[in-house]
XYZ file of C-alpha atoms in Angstrom:
694
model
C -3.646 8.180 -52.206
C -1.862 11.241 -53.742
C 1.233 12.518 -54.993
C 1.946 16.255 -56.287
C 5.215 16.804 -58.484
C 6.168 19.226 -60.891
C 5.844 18.432 -64.885
C 7.394 20.572 -67.768
C 4.349 21.930 -69.492
C 6.804 23.850 -72.060
C 10.308 25.266 -72.420
C 11.011 27.029 -68.953
C 7.250 26.397 -67.835
C 6.388 24.057 -65.062
C 3.418 23.534 -63.303
C 2.067 21.552 -59.985
C 0.272 18.176 -61.281
C -1.584 15.953 -58.578
C -2.367 12.170 -59.104
C -4.712 10.723 -56.996
C -6.773 7.652 -56.012
C -10.343 7.601 -54.828
C -12.375 4.423 -53.201
C -15.594 6.279 -53.002
C -17.336 9.154 -55.361
C -15.568 10.701 -58.132
C -13.633 13.850 -57.470
C -13.318 16.230 -60.391
C -10.661 19.027 -60.937
C -13.043 21.766 -60.058
C -14.142 20.324 -56.763
C -10.574 19.292 -56.184
C -8.984 22.574 -56.876
C -11.613 24.532 -54.877
C -10.996 22.455 -51.833
C -7.110 22.767 -52.045
C -7.748 26.599 -52.706
C -9.344 27.363 -49.680
C -6.614 25.444 -47.506
C -3.360 26.188 -49.358
C -1.565 28.975 -50.411
C -2.253 29.836 -53.927
C 1.365 28.709 -55.437
C 0.938 25.519 -53.924
C -2.385 24.438 -55.571
C -2.324 22.423 -58.510
C -3.081 23.032 -62.105
C -3.985 19.678 -63.036
C -5.346 16.586 -61.544
C -5.264 13.113 -62.855
C -7.403 10.096 -61.169
C -5.616 6.873 -61.422
C -7.013 3.671 -60.682
C -3.448 3.106 -58.915
C -0.305 4.734 -58.376
C 2.505 3.274 -60.313
C 5.156 1.315 -58.050
C 8.438 0.195 -59.029
C 9.769 -3.280 -58.172
C 10.716 -2.038 -55.018
C 7.425 -0.894 -53.945
C 7.935 2.697 -54.263
C 6.340 5.463 -56.470
C 7.668 5.215 -60.104
C 7.444 8.836 -60.898
C 8.227 8.216 -64.459
C 5.268 6.643 -64.890
C 3.115 8.959 -64.061
C 0.905 10.173 -67.391
C 1.152 13.353 -68.456
C -2.298 15.210 -67.742
C -4.508 15.713 -70.731
C -8.628 16.069 -71.471
C -10.229 17.757 -68.314
C -7.294 18.010 -66.100
C -6.465 21.137 -66.226
C -8.930 23.622 -63.797
C -9.455 26.872 -64.690
C -12.101 29.174 -62.547
C -15.184 29.452 -63.048
C -15.173 28.116 -66.662
C -17.707 29.457 -69.190
C -17.488 28.306 -72.695
C -16.453 31.172 -75.367
C -19.645 32.255 -77.276
C -19.466 33.101 -81.006
C -16.869 32.432 -83.920
C -14.451 35.038 -82.618
C -14.095 34.018 -78.838
C -14.171 30.525 -79.492
C -10.866 31.082 -82.430
C -9.291 33.192 -80.012
C -9.894 30.263 -77.080
C -8.108 27.530 -79.389
C -5.134 30.083 -80.097
C -4.695 30.674 -76.510
C -5.116 26.841 -75.355
C -2.559 26.523 -77.852
C 0.170 28.893 -76.640
C -0.646 27.877 -72.940
C -0.898 24.386 -73.505
C -4.126 23.762 -72.260
C -7.021 21.694 -72.892
C -9.383 24.561 -73.316
C -9.839 28.514 -71.999
C -13.104 30.111 -71.018
C -14.111 33.132 -71.866
C -13.443 35.007 -68.345
C -10.052 33.066 -67.701
C -7.470 36.068 -67.215
C -4.091 35.255 -69.487
C -2.106 36.159 -66.444
C -3.622 33.738 -63.824
C -3.361 31.051 -66.747
C 0.530 31.460 -66.667
C 0.663 33.947 -69.346
C 3.744 36.482 -69.003
C 5.024 39.044 -71.502
C 7.356 36.639 -73.429
C 4.281 34.183 -73.834
C 2.488 37.599 -75.038
C 4.865 37.743 -77.864
C 3.811 34.546 -78.994
C 0.230 34.996 -78.614
C 0.245 38.407 -80.338
C 1.722 36.779 -83.271
C -0.363 33.798 -83.151
C -3.501 36.108 -83.699
C -1.827 37.844 -86.189
C -1.297 34.854 -88.418
C -5.142 34.367 -87.939
C -6.196 37.672 -88.770
C -6.693 39.127 -85.417
C -4.882 42.587 -85.180
C -4.455 43.004 -81.329
C -2.675 46.192 -79.840
C -0.498 44.639 -76.943
C -1.712 47.465 -74.593
C -5.200 45.969 -75.440
C -4.089 42.528 -74.249
C -2.719 43.604 -71.198
C -5.048 46.102 -69.942
C -8.303 43.442 -70.902
C -6.815 39.851 -70.662
C -9.780 38.038 -71.265
C -11.054 36.286 -74.481
C -14.529 37.649 -73.721
C -13.137 41.494 -73.266
C -10.531 41.237 -76.127
C -12.861 39.667 -78.780
C -14.692 43.234 -79.163
C -10.775 44.775 -79.726
C -9.576 42.149 -81.744
C -8.526 44.473 -85.020
C -6.133 47.671 -85.524
C -4.680 48.479 -88.325
C -1.294 47.420 -89.322
C 1.879 49.070 -90.284
C 2.228 48.648 -94.114
C 6.157 48.545 -94.643
C 6.745 50.205 -97.875
C 9.260 47.359 -99.565
C 13.060 47.737 -100.155
C 13.537 49.277 -103.691
C 17.045 48.836 -104.242
C 17.716 45.983 -106.931
C 19.945 42.681 -106.918
C 23.282 44.305 -108.349
C 22.468 47.695 -108.204
C 25.027 49.943 -109.729
C 23.589 53.364 -108.518
C 21.067 54.190 -105.440
C 18.819 56.922 -105.980
C 16.397 58.391 -102.989
C 13.285 56.751 -104.450
C 14.962 53.496 -103.751
C 15.200 54.602 -99.942
C 11.301 55.155 -98.835
C 11.924 54.797 -95.228
C 14.917 57.743 -95.432
C 15.025 61.141 -96.445
C 18.707 61.379 -98.217
C 19.883 63.093 -100.903
C 21.942 61.931 -104.089
C 25.017 63.440 -102.390
C 24.458 61.818 -99.101
C 23.928 58.596 -101.007
C 27.796 58.998 -102.700
C 28.737 59.502 -99.301
C 27.297 56.451 -97.732
C 27.984 54.013 -100.652
C 31.784 55.651 -100.706
C 32.498 53.682 -97.296
C 31.269 50.209 -98.527
C 33.405 47.499 -100.002
C 32.373 46.641 -103.392
C 30.378 50.117 -103.810
C 26.389 50.205 -104.442
C 26.195 46.218 -105.605
C 26.918 45.393 -102.008
C 24.190 47.755 -100.591
C 21.140 45.660 -99.662
C 19.288 48.459 -98.222
C 19.744 51.827 -96.145
C 17.466 53.052 -93.248
C 17.546 55.037 -90.228
C 18.131 53.956 -86.349
C 15.770 52.883 -84.450
C 15.062 54.844 -81.167
C 17.386 52.917 -78.659
C 20.117 52.667 -81.530
C 20.168 56.157 -81.527
C 20.793 56.224 -77.647
C 23.442 53.664 -77.979
C 25.447 55.580 -80.848
C 24.942 58.883 -78.846
C 26.987 57.032 -75.658
C 29.187 55.254 -78.137
C 30.482 58.977 -79.652
C 30.656 60.423 -76.066
C 32.356 57.712 -74.652
C 36.590 57.584 -74.667
C 38.434 54.771 -74.214
C 35.513 51.649 -73.687
C 32.207 51.039 -74.898
C 29.210 49.684 -72.402
C 27.665 48.216 -75.060
C 29.626 46.143 -76.115
C 28.668 42.757 -75.335
C 31.798 40.252 -74.545
C 31.399 36.448 -74.769
C 34.066 33.979 -74.124
C 34.524 30.626 -75.243
C 36.785 27.625 -74.998
C 37.273 24.960 -78.058
C 39.119 21.508 -77.597
C 40.817 21.632 -80.958
C 41.418 23.990 -83.668
C 39.097 22.390 -85.768
C 36.038 22.725 -83.331
C 37.203 26.090 -83.636
C 36.874 26.603 -87.373
C 33.682 24.907 -87.387
C 31.953 27.324 -85.097
C 33.049 30.455 -86.672
C 31.669 28.453 -90.509
C 28.564 28.320 -88.477
C 28.356 32.043 -87.376
C 29.528 33.482 -90.567
C 26.337 31.113 -91.746
C 24.742 33.210 -89.261
C 25.484 36.564 -90.655
C 24.770 35.524 -94.088
C 21.349 34.808 -93.526
C 20.637 37.775 -91.223
C 20.764 41.534 -92.720
C 21.281 43.206 -89.192
C 24.463 40.974 -88.485
C 25.606 42.479 -92.111
C 24.861 46.255 -90.981
C 27.170 49.164 -90.443
C 26.019 52.425 -88.729
C 27.207 55.976 -90.386
C 26.727 59.407 -88.823
C 29.380 61.434 -90.720
C 28.421 63.520 -93.714
C 24.862 62.541 -93.660
C 21.702 64.977 -91.942
C 20.903 62.034 -89.186
C 22.384 58.502 -88.844
C 21.712 55.628 -90.725
C 22.317 51.644 -91.210
C 23.725 50.041 -93.897
C 23.265 46.921 -94.572
C 25.878 44.757 -96.432
C 25.354 42.194 -99.158
C 28.339 40.887 -98.040
C 29.904 41.011 -94.795
C 32.818 38.287 -93.697
C 33.622 37.789 -90.952
C 37.147 37.668 -89.698
C 38.499 36.325 -86.722
C 42.024 37.723 -85.479
C 44.454 35.396 -84.077
C 46.359 36.921 -81.022
C 49.750 35.931 -79.898
C 49.907 35.343 -75.839
C 53.211 36.120 -73.840
C 52.373 32.403 -71.885
C 52.949 33.824 -69.133
C 49.324 33.827 -67.301
C 46.080 32.242 -68.324
C 45.215 32.710 -72.322
C 41.265 33.452 -71.434
C 42.446 35.923 -69.011
C 45.040 37.659 -71.283
C 42.473 37.901 -73.650
C 40.156 38.987 -71.655
C 42.287 41.711 -70.144
C 43.656 42.650 -73.859
C 39.353 43.120 -75.495
C 38.075 44.137 -72.475
C 34.964 46.338 -73.685
C 36.161 48.848 -70.786
C 39.067 50.076 -72.644
C 38.436 48.696 -76.301
C 36.383 49.831 -79.053
C 35.188 48.697 -82.180
C 34.812 50.767 -85.271
C 30.963 50.616 -85.577
C 31.266 51.795 -89.647
C 32.452 48.653 -90.594
C 30.070 45.384 -90.854
C 29.479 43.050 -89.740
C 29.730 44.688 -85.703
C 30.865 41.476 -84.712
C 34.467 40.570 -83.794
C 36.347 37.320 -82.779
C 39.598 36.917 -81.535
C 41.465 34.080 -80.852
C 44.578 32.312 -79.347
C 46.202 29.012 -78.546
C 45.764 27.772 -75.159
C 49.196 26.332 -73.899
C 50.472 23.098 -75.431
C 47.242 21.494 -75.085
C 45.594 21.923 -78.706
C 42.516 23.788 -76.942
C 41.602 27.605 -78.269
C 39.927 30.386 -76.617
C 38.044 32.679 -78.883
C 36.444 36.105 -77.513
C 33.555 37.257 -79.177
C 32.433 40.786 -78.965
C 28.715 41.731 -80.169
C 27.715 45.369 -80.392
C 24.444 46.265 -78.894
C 23.556 48.429 -82.001
C 23.086 44.899 -84.114
C 21.366 43.063 -81.302
C 20.029 42.437 -77.893
C 19.604 39.453 -75.394
C 17.150 37.747 -77.190
C 19.128 38.399 -80.422
C 22.392 36.397 -78.702
C 20.243 33.724 -77.918
C 18.391 33.348 -81.506
C 22.112 33.674 -82.855
C 23.405 30.501 -80.563
C 20.187 28.472 -81.599
C 21.081 28.970 -85.316
C 24.763 28.014 -84.832
C 23.647 25.387 -83.072
C 21.211 24.155 -85.978
C 24.630 24.844 -88.129
C 26.782 22.538 -86.341
C 24.002 19.552 -86.336
C 23.603 19.778 -90.108
C 19.961 20.921 -89.352
C 19.516 24.279 -91.429
C 16.238 23.238 -93.183
C 14.417 23.663 -89.588
C 14.893 27.247 -89.759
C 12.707 29.695 -90.534
C 13.177 32.301 -93.427
C 15.090 35.020 -92.344
C 12.900 38.461 -91.781
C 14.529 42.182 -92.131
C 14.938 44.140 -89.397
C 13.807 46.904 -91.408
C 10.220 45.969 -90.613
C 10.827 47.492 -86.779
C 12.199 50.590 -88.275
C 8.887 51.040 -90.087
C 6.756 50.334 -87.215
C 8.664 52.710 -84.927
C 8.499 55.149 -87.810
C 5.003 54.998 -89.133
C 3.141 53.319 -86.125
C 1.959 55.324 -83.468
C 2.390 59.433 -83.713
C 5.348 61.412 -82.487
C 2.148 63.668 -81.036
C 0.678 60.557 -78.951
C 4.168 59.679 -77.637
C 4.296 63.153 -76.284
C 1.013 63.589 -74.847
C 1.469 60.087 -72.931
C 4.801 61.215 -71.533
C 3.604 64.615 -70.678
C 1.007 62.984 -68.342
C 3.421 60.689 -67.024
C 6.446 63.348 -66.427
C 4.943 66.817 -66.790
C 5.421 68.048 -63.059
C 8.866 65.826 -62.612
C 11.438 68.817 -61.886
C 14.056 66.821 -60.077
C 16.102 63.523 -61.260
C 15.535 60.608 -59.417
C 19.321 59.809 -58.550
C 19.773 56.726 -55.874
C 22.837 56.859 -53.572
C 23.305 60.342 -55.286
C 24.566 59.150 -58.491
C 23.513 61.130 -61.524
C 26.324 60.441 -63.715
C 24.665 58.583 -67.049
C 27.687 59.142 -69.264
C 29.981 56.869 -67.960
C 31.777 54.316 -69.983
C 30.934 51.450 -67.104
C 34.465 51.360 -65.442
C 34.300 51.236 -61.871
C 31.197 49.184 -61.974
C 30.915 45.831 -60.217
C 28.263 43.332 -60.757
C 26.453 40.589 -58.403
C 24.424 37.551 -58.686
C 21.664 36.149 -56.616
C 19.293 33.583 -57.117
C 15.821 33.579 -54.940
C 14.752 31.410 -52.722
C 12.503 28.763 -54.721
C 9.570 29.561 -51.931
C 9.947 33.487 -52.658
C 9.909 32.928 -56.548
C 7.021 31.012 -56.277
C 5.016 33.654 -54.100
C 5.688 36.244 -56.184
C 4.220 34.064 -59.543
C 0.739 33.075 -57.405
C 0.805 36.843 -55.897
C 0.691 37.930 -59.538
C -2.114 35.094 -60.965
C -3.944 35.984 -58.187
C -4.390 39.357 -59.125
C -4.295 39.036 -63.079
C -1.090 40.613 -63.718
C 2.288 40.096 -64.611
C 5.126 38.963 -62.483
C 6.858 42.017 -64.044
C 4.597 44.556 -62.584
C 4.993 42.781 -59.101
C 8.905 43.223 -59.770
C 8.796 46.742 -60.809
C 6.656 47.822 -57.989
C 9.326 46.066 -55.429
C 12.076 47.983 -57.456
C 10.597 51.392 -56.817
C 10.228 50.636 -53.306
C 13.875 50.092 -53.232
C 14.836 53.406 -55.135
C 12.367 55.511 -52.843
C 14.224 54.473 -50.099
C 17.872 54.823 -51.528
C 17.103 58.361 -53.237
C 15.278 59.838 -50.568
C 12.127 60.258 -52.651
C 8.226 58.947 -52.440
C 7.973 59.732 -56.208
C 10.718 57.884 -58.727
C 11.392 57.671 -62.073
C 13.745 54.940 -63.074
C 14.003 53.213 -66.618
C 12.647 50.318 -67.757
C 13.975 47.980 -70.769
C 10.898 47.138 -73.035
C 10.939 44.008 -75.051
C 10.515 46.001 -78.070
C 8.772 43.022 -79.699
C 4.789 43.544 -78.769
C 4.379 45.767 -81.536
C 7.303 45.154 -83.714
C 4.986 44.144 -86.549
C 5.070 40.842 -88.228
C 6.999 37.803 -86.923
C 8.591 40.045 -84.546
C 8.912 36.897 -82.405
C 11.991 35.304 -84.903
C 13.580 38.589 -86.377
C 17.539 39.145 -85.124
C 18.049 42.766 -84.162
C 17.944 45.362 -81.172
C 14.031 45.709 -80.917
C 14.605 46.560 -76.417
C 14.178 50.070 -75.780
C 14.934 51.772 -72.444
C 11.713 54.297 -71.163
C 11.116 55.971 -68.484
C 8.329 54.460 -65.591
C 7.064 56.989 -62.988
C 5.660 55.019 -59.685
C 4.735 56.883 -56.141
C 5.631 54.917 -53.293
C 2.745 55.695 -50.869
C -0.165 55.408 -48.952
C -2.160 52.652 -51.179
C -1.877 49.033 -50.252
C 0.384 46.198 -51.725
C -2.690 45.114 -54.062
C -3.694 48.292 -55.323
C -0.321 49.690 -56.314
C 0.560 46.450 -57.967
C -2.464 46.862 -60.197
C -1.726 50.251 -60.787
C 2.111 49.552 -61.836
C 0.336 46.815 -63.928
C -1.923 49.639 -65.573
C 0.722 51.638 -66.100
C 3.020 49.507 -67.905
C 0.071 48.209 -70.076
C -0.335 52.138 -71.171
C 3.797 52.230 -71.516
C 3.730 49.145 -74.164
C 1.988 50.976 -77.020
C 4.970 53.454 -76.962
C 7.586 50.974 -76.688
C 9.351 52.586 -79.656
C 9.405 56.251 -78.553
C 12.675 57.856 -78.036
C 13.991 58.679 -74.294
C 15.169 62.101 -75.896
C 11.374 62.749 -76.771
C 10.162 61.321 -73.205
C 13.029 63.688 -70.906
C 11.663 66.624 -72.976
C 8.314 65.886 -71.759
C 9.761 66.235 -68.008
C 10.898 69.388 -66.241
C 14.192 68.225 -65.945
C 16.468 69.905 -68.089
C 19.199 68.623 -69.950
C 21.862 67.894 -69.543
C 21.049 66.666 -65.831
C 19.288 62.867 -66.447
C 15.850 62.431 -65.901
C 17.264 58.883 -64.490
C 19.970 56.986 -63.588
C 18.738 53.912 -62.480
C 17.502 50.836 -64.740
C 14.993 47.840 -64.416
C 15.701 45.029 -67.240
C 12.858 42.195 -66.605
C 13.837 39.429 -69.167
C 13.100 35.857 -69.934
C 16.183 33.438 -69.875
C 16.090 30.017 -71.213
C 18.180 26.955 -69.002
C 19.330 23.921 -69.384
C 19.859 22.626 -72.887
C 18.369 19.288 -74.718
C 20.432 15.904 -75.071
C 20.684 16.904 -78.855
C 21.898 20.544 -77.691
C 24.575 18.923 -75.767
C 25.969 17.047 -79.013
C 26.181 20.218 -81.012
C 27.858 21.973 -78.277
C 30.314 18.909 -77.362
C 33.635 20.460 -77.365
C 32.477 24.137 -76.700
C 32.713 25.643 -73.588
C 31.337 28.766 -72.577
C 33.666 30.646 -69.861
C 31.901 33.812 -69.809
C 30.249 36.541 -70.957
C 29.176 40.364 -69.885
C 26.718 42.762 -70.826
C 27.202 46.566 -69.340
C 24.975 49.793 -69.673
C 26.113 53.433 -68.730
C 23.948 53.798 -65.946
C 25.370 53.390 -62.501
C 22.668 51.679 -61.032
C 20.987 48.486 -63.087
C 19.165 45.487 -61.664
C 18.501 42.886 -64.146
C 15.461 40.208 -62.797
C 16.064 37.090 -65.020
C 12.823 34.925 -65.317
C 14.234 31.447 -65.535
C 10.684 29.845 -66.060
C 10.149 28.633 -62.524
C 13.011 30.590 -60.684
C 14.162 34.411 -60.254
C 17.694 35.310 -60.443
C 18.649 38.833 -59.721
C 21.978 40.475 -61.240
C 23.160 44.359 -60.111
C 25.657 46.422 -61.508
C 26.760 49.343 -59.286
C 29.815 51.314 -57.976
C 32.139 49.541 -55.974
C 31.035 51.697 -52.600
C 27.175 51.070 -53.079
C 27.893 47.321 -53.362
C 25.686 45.395 -55.984
C 25.183 42.309 -53.663
C 23.935 44.972 -51.087
C 21.305 46.276 -53.926
C 20.523 42.473 -54.933
C 19.548 41.761 -50.786
C 17.449 45.322 -50.996
C 15.561 43.921 -53.939
C 15.048 40.481 -52.512
C 13.500 41.823 -48.873
C 11.337 44.294 -51.172
C 9.575 41.401 -52.655
C 9.417 39.280 -49.509
C 7.730 42.398 -47.542
C 5.339 43.010 -50.969
C 4.602 39.418 -51.417
C 4.028 39.128 -47.816
C 1.331 42.178 -47.456
C -0.275 40.909 -50.882
C -0.675 37.231 -49.461
C -2.438 38.778 -45.946
C -4.272 41.220 -47.781
C -2.751 43.741 -45.609
C -3.626 47.181 -46.038
C -0.005 48.750 -44.895
C 0.725 51.171 -47.143
C 3.481 50.493 -49.662
C 5.764 53.247 -48.298
C 5.597 51.559 -44.727
C 6.646 48.064 -46.365
C 10.354 46.714 -45.362
C 13.495 47.076 -47.958
C 16.519 46.449 -45.775
C 17.299 42.952 -44.965
C 17.907 42.174 -41.078
C 21.830 42.874 -41.072
C 21.526 45.772 -43.384
C 18.792 47.650 -41.462
C 20.645 46.461 -37.878
C 23.719 48.529 -38.997
C 22.158 51.815 -40.427
C 20.073 51.903 -37.021
C 22.491 51.185 -34.834
C 26.062 50.704 -35.901
C 25.963 54.186 -37.927
C 23.992 55.764 -35.823
C 26.680 55.780 -32.885
C 29.549 55.506 -34.945
C 32.045 58.743 -34.122
C 33.432 60.445 -37.239
C 36.129 63.337 -37.987
C 33.673 66.211 -38.707
C 33.909 69.680 -37.656
C 32.257 69.857 -34.350
C 32.735 65.875 -33.713
C 28.777 65.044 -34.315
C 27.401 61.781 -34.869
C 26.091 60.525 -37.833
C 22.417 60.877 -36.598
C 23.385 64.259 -35.054
C 25.093 65.363 -38.232
C 21.830 64.846 -40.539
C 19.715 66.412 -37.416
C 21.414 69.397 -37.537
C 20.675 70.087 -41.187
C 24.549 70.697 -42.053
C 25.065 72.909 -45.074
C 25.586 70.434 -47.988
C 29.036 71.845 -49.346
C 32.149 70.355 -50.647
C 33.798 71.535 -46.948
C 31.029 70.416 -45.172
C 31.357 66.344 -46.509
C 34.981 66.418 -45.459
C 34.211 63.335 -43.918
C 36.112 60.133 -43.020
C 34.415 56.867 -42.039
C 35.635 53.304 -41.249
C 39.095 55.056 -42.711
C 38.107 55.975 -45.685
C 36.913 59.215 -47.251
C 32.943 59.559 -48.129
C 31.732 61.615 -51.080
C 28.530 63.463 -50.908
C 27.089 60.944 -53.172
C 27.281 58.392 -50.505
C 26.903 60.754 -47.708
C 23.903 62.138 -49.165
C 22.475 58.276 -49.812
C 23.358 57.181 -46.187
C 21.370 60.276 -44.931
C 18.506 59.712 -47.126
C 18.528 56.321 -45.602
C 18.513 57.450 -41.853
C 15.561 59.544 -42.581
C 13.365 56.705 -42.999
C 14.018 54.818 -39.447
């Protein structure tokens, strides 16, 4: 008898476990796995095998799943296990087994085949660092086995110069700021903006690369700010609201980045100033009672038309209003991306939870954000960054513009958002394909996104922005530091004649190389191409990120009486796709102009993943450029509906005739009406590009 079920091996990490009984010869994990692997797709093969004398039953004679024991010992099977050799390999294997929650790891086992991914890589690198191993993240991704890694497990660490501003300092001098070139006059200008003067200044240092880019868009923006994160909460009482605000203030007091202001006036380069004390103020708002409180509050403080002064810490603002006469309150929290990313927000909520539960002793000591700035400034040299991006982008002469969109300096207005949860079978197939090739699931998704962009931009060679985690080389304990670690950098993928497997492996190597440069400036990367400013190098973004799901019973107790009503994150890019890795499932979130349709973009990505993993599973040699990206309904529309639609155009041509005639692309030549509305050049060009591929 046998039963297979999914069991949680860690937060967000589920694996298939097989339980079985046999009457004759013993069957070990290795032999069972080999037998099943020959008959089943990779994602259906259990990771662990537990032999039982009998399957546990309930009083009704049904299988008692709760009584099935957790796998341990040699239940987990690894392919071709070979014991580590020497002290270094043995210690590395112990660390890997601990992080991956496995009984053992062989010297030739692949990190990604064992279920590793980028988030676990951060934990792994930190654990290796604490044990005295210095490993460049690129090395881990390029040589993800114990045997290969052991020979390279040491690199020089960046020495972060200490903060030299003493407590209660009355006068700050340039020698106290080792990360910054600044004059005494500039220091005076900076200090004059801080309440309490020099005594309230904890540190001053430059901006990290992505902070520089975000500040640029903040200053270029008009009414709104695309990098202002909005989160809305409802509280069942004023007392509950006040306790949340007190807990949040305690978090602000612990972390320097939450007490940071950004200044650029009167200084040679923008700086961030850490205040020693920064009070978190909550503004109470009077509403008119005509519509729901949450709706009014959201409209009043919508980042599409509302901004905050980033020169005043904390870069966190609270606005609350009473909800009718029921005693409930609604609060909108605005957090500027200059001081935090998605991971920071999750860390903040975890610490608020600890404060609400009175469990603050379990919190790790806070670490300064300045370590990241030092890593970015003193780590990989600008010359090395430039050499890498020149090799990647040196012959790129035109921007990659999906749907003809090139505006990357907007404030996010007119952008719509849509979500799509991938079917569990497809999610499992993506992970299985990645494990089989020894690559990350993120690599598979990057190639699929490149397939989509190639079709909607009419280019076989596409450049798009990828959001890098930023904590791979963020210095010691970067996995538990709050702040803006992420960075957006270009990646170039050719969707050509390679097979699916070869293209995925090439993409994985490219991303591994890019990780070494995760703290490079986007402006530097663009200068390495032949695309002249102010034209953008790319206008589409991919954000692959890990997101926790669900809460424990203890967490639910902390959040009792508090309801999350919603939140929104936006960027200045007109086409953005976020792949949410929930540990088992995958979710897609697209943000595009209304006429493009974010739901359609999600469906394009889903179709691209289906065709890609199908090719990977079957071992087909089909060129990547020939794989499908249009879902069936969209393909029928492009091939048949649009191709036979008569439009109001000089000469009265059909769309396919229009594009075949290569009509001169001028504003006058695109006065086209389709389905009762005018089509601009961007949409017309996008439809032309899509038709050209069929």
